[in-house]
Short mmCIF file of C-alpha atoms in Angstrom, two decimals:
data_model
loop_
_atom_site.label_atom_id
_atom_site.label_comp_id
_atom_site.label_asym_id
_atom_site.label_seq_id
_atom_site.Cartn_x
_atom_site.Cartn_y
_atom_site.Cartn_z
CA LYS A 65 -17.50 3.51 1.19
CA GLN A 66 -14.13 5.70 0.65
CA GLU A 67 -13.06 5.83 -3.13
CA VAL A 68 -10.14 7.06 -3.90
CA THR A 69 -8.68 8.38 -7.68
CA GLN A 70 -5.94 9.88 -8.78
CA ILE A 71 -5.41 11.56 -11.73
CA PRO A 72 -3.68 11.41 -14.07
CA ALA A 73 -2.51 7.63 -14.35
CA ALA A 74 0.39 8.61 -16.19
CA LEU A 75 2.61 11.71 -16.87
CA SER A 76 5.89 12.00 -18.70
CA VAL A 77 8.15 15.31 -17.86
CA PRO A 78 11.11 16.86 -19.14
CA GLU A 79 14.35 16.93 -16.34
CA GLY A 80 13.76 20.21 -14.28
CA GLU A 81 9.95 20.40 -14.01
CA ASN A 82 7.70 21.19 -11.61
CA LEU A 83 4.72 18.86 -10.70
CA VAL A 84 2.13 18.49 -9.26
CA LEU A 85 0.20 14.76 -8.63
CA ASN A 86 -3.66 14.38 -7.81
CA CYS A 87 -5.69 12.64 -5.40
CA SER A 88 -9.46 12.83 -4.34
CA PHE A 89 -11.20 10.70 -1.93
CA THR A 90 -15.59 10.48 -1.32
CA ASP A 91 -15.14 10.49 2.24
CA SER A 92 -14.56 13.79 4.04
CA ALA A 93 -14.32 11.70 7.39
CA ILE A 94 -10.59 10.25 7.36
CA TYR A 95 -7.73 9.95 9.90
CA ASN A 96 -4.71 11.19 7.47
CA LEU A 97 -3.63 10.94 4.22
CA GLN A 98 -0.16 9.47 3.25
CA TRP A 99 1.43 9.73 0.13
CA PHE A 100 4.13 6.73 -1.09
CA ARG A 101 6.52 5.90 -4.02
CA GLN A 102 6.64 2.69 -5.53
CA ASP A 103 10.13 1.44 -7.93
CA PRO A 104 9.14 -1.14 -9.86
CA GLY A 105 9.17 -4.21 -8.31
CA LYS A 106 9.70 -3.06 -4.89
CA GLY A 107 7.53 -1.95 -1.87
CA LEU A 108 5.99 1.18 -1.11
CA THR A 109 7.76 3.59 0.37
CA SER A 110 6.35 6.23 2.54
CA LEU A 111 7.01 9.83 1.54
CA LEU A 112 4.07 12.04 3.90
CA LEU A 113 1.81 12.07 5.72
CA ILE A 114 -0.35 14.27 6.76
CA GLN A 115 -2.60 14.41 10.02
CA SER A 116 -6.21 15.45 9.10
CA SER A 117 -5.74 18.52 10.77
CA GLN A 118 -2.76 19.37 9.00
CA ARG A 119 -3.16 21.87 5.85
CA GLU A 120 0.64 20.48 4.51
CA GLN A 121 3.81 18.73 5.10
CA THR A 122 7.31 19.50 3.47
CA SER A 123 9.95 16.81 2.92
CA GLY A 124 13.26 18.01 0.80
CA ARG A 125 11.08 18.96 -2.73
CA LEU A 126 8.12 17.76 -2.10
CA ASN A 127 5.38 19.28 -0.61
CA ALA A 128 1.83 17.79 -0.24
CA SER A 129 -1.52 18.94 1.31
CA LEU A 130 -5.20 18.45 2.45
CA ASP A 131 -7.82 19.90 1.70
CA LYS A 132 -10.55 17.65 3.53
CA SER A 133 -13.25 19.18 3.01
CA SER A 134 -12.91 19.26 -0.75
CA GLY A 135 -11.65 15.52 -0.48
CA ARG A 136 -8.60 16.66 -2.35
CA SER A 137 -4.48 15.79 -1.80
CA THR A 138 -1.69 17.48 -3.87
CA LEU A 139 1.56 16.00 -3.93
CA TYR A 140 4.20 18.95 -5.38
CA ILE A 141 7.47 18.22 -6.95
CA ALA A 142 9.88 20.48 -7.15
CA ALA A 143 13.04 20.71 -9.84
CA SER A 144 12.29 16.90 -10.58
CA GLN A 145 15.05 14.82 -11.23
CA PRO A 146 15.21 10.98 -13.69
CA GLY A 147 15.48 9.54 -10.06
CA ASP A 148 11.97 10.92 -9.13
CA SER A 149 10.38 8.29 -11.76
CA ALA A 150 8.01 5.53 -10.54
CA THR A 151 4.56 5.46 -9.26
CA TYR A 152 3.31 7.36 -6.45
CA LEU A 153 0.24 6.54 -3.97
CA CYS A 154 -2.12 8.08 -1.91
CA ALA A 155 -3.95 6.09 0.66
CA VAL A 156 -6.78 7.36 3.24
CA LYS A 157 -6.82 6.37 5.94
CA ASP A 158 -10.13 5.98 8.87
CA ASN A 159 -10.88 5.87 12.17
CA PHE A 160 -10.64 2.18 12.38
CA ASN A 161 -7.00 1.86 11.04
CA LYS A 162 -8.16 1.04 7.78
CA PHE A 163 -6.31 2.38 4.80
CA TYR A 164 -7.68 2.82 0.91
CA PHE A 165 -5.97 3.48 -1.38
CA GLY A 166 -5.35 5.33 -5.45
CA SER A 167 -4.35 3.38 -8.33
CA GLY A 168 -1.66 5.56 -8.72
CA THR A 169 0.39 8.39 -10.60
CA LYS A 170 3.26 6.47 -12.92
CA LEU A 171 5.75 9.49 -13.47
CA ASN A 172 7.88 9.33 -16.28
CA VAL A 173 10.76 12.18 -15.66
CA LYS A 174 13.34 12.17 -19.11
CA PRO A 175 16.61 13.15 -18.93
CA GLU B 121 15.63 -0.12 11.79
CA ALA B 122 15.06 -3.25 9.87
CA GLY B 123 12.24 -3.20 7.67
CA VAL B 124 9.33 -5.23 7.05
CA ALA B 125 10.97 -8.91 5.90
CA GLN B 126 8.63 -10.99 3.32
CA SER B 127 9.49 -14.03 1.61
CA PRO B 128 9.57 -15.36 -0.47
CA ARG B 129 10.26 -12.45 -3.31
CA TYR B 130 9.23 -14.40 -6.67
CA LYS B 131 6.83 -17.85 -6.78
CA ILE B 132 5.44 -19.33 -9.60
CA ILE B 133 2.59 -22.41 -9.21
CA GLU B 134 0.49 -24.45 -11.11
CA LYS B 135 -3.07 -23.52 -10.88
CA ARG B 136 -4.79 -26.09 -8.03
CA GLN B 137 -1.54 -25.51 -6.10
CA SER B 138 -0.66 -24.25 -2.94
CA VAL B 139 1.45 -21.47 -2.02
CA ALA B 140 2.62 -19.99 1.33
CA PHE B 141 4.35 -16.73 1.87
CA TRP B 142 6.06 -15.04 5.38
CA CYS B 143 6.10 -11.87 7.04
CA ASN B 144 8.00 -9.80 9.92
CA PRO B 145 7.14 -7.12 10.40
CA ILE B 146 9.10 -4.42 12.12
CA SER B 147 9.96 -4.96 15.78
CA GLY B 148 7.26 -3.80 17.97
CA HIS B 149 4.50 -2.96 15.47
CA ALA B 150 1.13 -4.64 16.31
CA THR B 151 -0.77 -3.92 13.72
CA LEU B 152 0.02 -5.97 10.15
CA TYR B 153 -1.91 -6.59 6.73
CA TRP B 154 -1.90 -8.53 4.02
CA TYR B 155 -2.56 -6.68 0.75
CA GLN B 156 -2.88 -7.68 -3.22
CA GLN B 157 -2.09 -5.57 -5.72
CA ILE B 158 -2.71 -6.49 -9.35
CA LEU B 159 -0.33 -4.60 -12.29
CA GLY B 160 -1.71 -1.39 -12.14
CA GLN B 161 -3.86 -0.92 -9.06
CA GLY B 162 -3.78 0.13 -5.92
CA PRO B 163 -2.83 -2.12 -2.87
CA LYS B 164 -6.64 -4.12 -1.76
CA LEU B 165 -6.71 -5.17 1.76
CA LEU B 166 -6.39 -8.98 1.93
CA ILE B 167 -6.73 -9.05 6.18
CA GLN B 168 -5.56 -7.21 9.25
CA PHE B 169 -4.53 -8.20 12.58
CA GLN B 170 -3.69 -6.59 16.29
CA ASN B 171 -1.09 -8.78 17.78
CA ASN B 172 -2.41 -12.11 17.09
CA GLY B 173 -5.98 -11.09 16.77
CA VAL B 174 -8.11 -10.77 13.13
CA VAL B 175 -9.53 -6.91 13.02
CA ASP B 176 -10.87 -7.19 9.51
CA ASP B 177 -10.76 -9.82 6.76
CA SER B 178 -13.83 -8.93 4.73
CA GLN B 179 -12.52 -9.03 1.61
CA LEU B 180 -9.89 -12.51 2.36
CA PRO B 181 -11.62 -15.34 0.31
CA LYS B 182 -11.87 -17.83 2.72
CA ASP B 183 -12.51 -20.74 0.75
CA ARG B 184 -9.14 -20.72 -0.28
CA PHE B 185 -6.82 -17.83 1.70
CA SER B 186 -5.89 -17.93 5.20
CA ALA B 187 -3.48 -16.42 7.15
CA GLU B 188 -2.67 -16.62 10.83
CA ARG B 189 -0.06 -14.14 13.15
CA LEU B 190 0.36 -17.01 15.68
CA LYS B 191 1.80 -15.06 17.94
CA GLY B 192 1.71 -11.74 17.09
CA VAL B 193 5.08 -10.98 15.35
CA ASP B 194 5.19 -12.83 11.96
CA SER B 195 3.07 -13.59 10.01
CA THR B 196 1.98 -16.45 6.39
CA LEU B 197 -0.31 -15.53 4.03
CA LYS B 198 -1.61 -19.05 2.15
CA ILE B 199 -2.98 -19.95 -0.81
CA GLN B 200 -4.96 -23.50 -1.50
CA PRO B 201 -5.83 -24.26 -3.89
CA ALA B 202 -4.46 -21.19 -6.58
CA LYS B 203 -6.03 -19.89 -8.95
CA LEU B 204 -4.79 -17.86 -12.49
CA GLU B 205 -6.56 -14.98 -11.16
CA ASP B 206 -4.48 -14.85 -7.75
CA SER B 207 -1.63 -14.08 -9.81
CA ALA B 208 -0.93 -10.89 -8.33
CA VAL B 209 1.51 -8.93 -5.64
CA TYR B 210 1.34 -10.14 -2.50
CA LEU B 211 2.48 -7.17 0.03
CA CYS B 212 2.80 -7.23 3.94
CA ALA B 213 2.62 -3.99 5.90
CA SER B 214 2.62 -3.63 9.47
CA ARG B 215 2.54 -0.27 11.98
CA LEU B 216 2.65 1.16 15.30
CA THR B 217 -1.35 0.78 16.80
CA GLY B 218 -2.96 3.87 16.39
CA GLY B 219 -2.57 7.59 16.19
CA ASN B 220 -0.75 8.65 13.06
CA SER B 221 1.90 6.69 12.69
CA PRO B 222 2.61 5.58 9.28
CA LEU B 223 2.56 2.59 7.38
CA HIS B 224 5.18 0.53 6.87
CA PHE B 225 5.94 -1.79 3.46
CA GLY B 226 7.69 -4.84 2.89
CA ASN B 227 8.90 -5.74 -0.84
CA GLY B 228 5.95 -8.14 -1.50
CA THR B 229 6.02 -11.48 -2.93
CA ARG B 230 5.39 -11.88 -6.85
CA LEU B 231 3.29 -14.47 -7.22
CA THR B 232 2.84 -15.95 -11.05
CA VAL B 233 -0.20 -18.82 -11.34
CA THR B 234 0.93 -20.96 -14.70
#
């Protein structure tokens, strides 16, 4: 069964710092991987989706990479801002349209 | 494009009572999911619909939970009777069928069972 792990569970950084969030999965037979942001009391907002054939995707200050063979993905946030404070979750999709989520990394960017 | 709509936003009930949640997915999205999210954890799939058919309900506690999507659009999730451990956020998500279509979430319903 697919298991998705996110480490660390929480991260606190000063404003302006570049940071990396990690996501690992046990079964490399994935269709794609999606990164989400969740603000308190809200649903999940899609940030980036990486297809299994891709190595990375970029959107603004966000860059997500995927190494399917090693079961790893990273989300790089450049020049972090207080508004980036949220919980970041990754999810892998299998070939049956089923998604497996990590528990998330709670990010706090201090002004 | 209108997002996934869910109601109510909050619900407080006593154990053994019943509750229902409603979801309206993004127009044209044939695949609909209900997830349960407990504080500090990732979403856990309860049920997956393709149009009005159930694709996966293997993790749905069928003795107390039920869900339907009668016309292949709106969906309702019901809990009867509720237990204390059902306190969680219930999230509805939808996506276009197949391929690399992303998953879109509603804001969820926060259920507190006392």
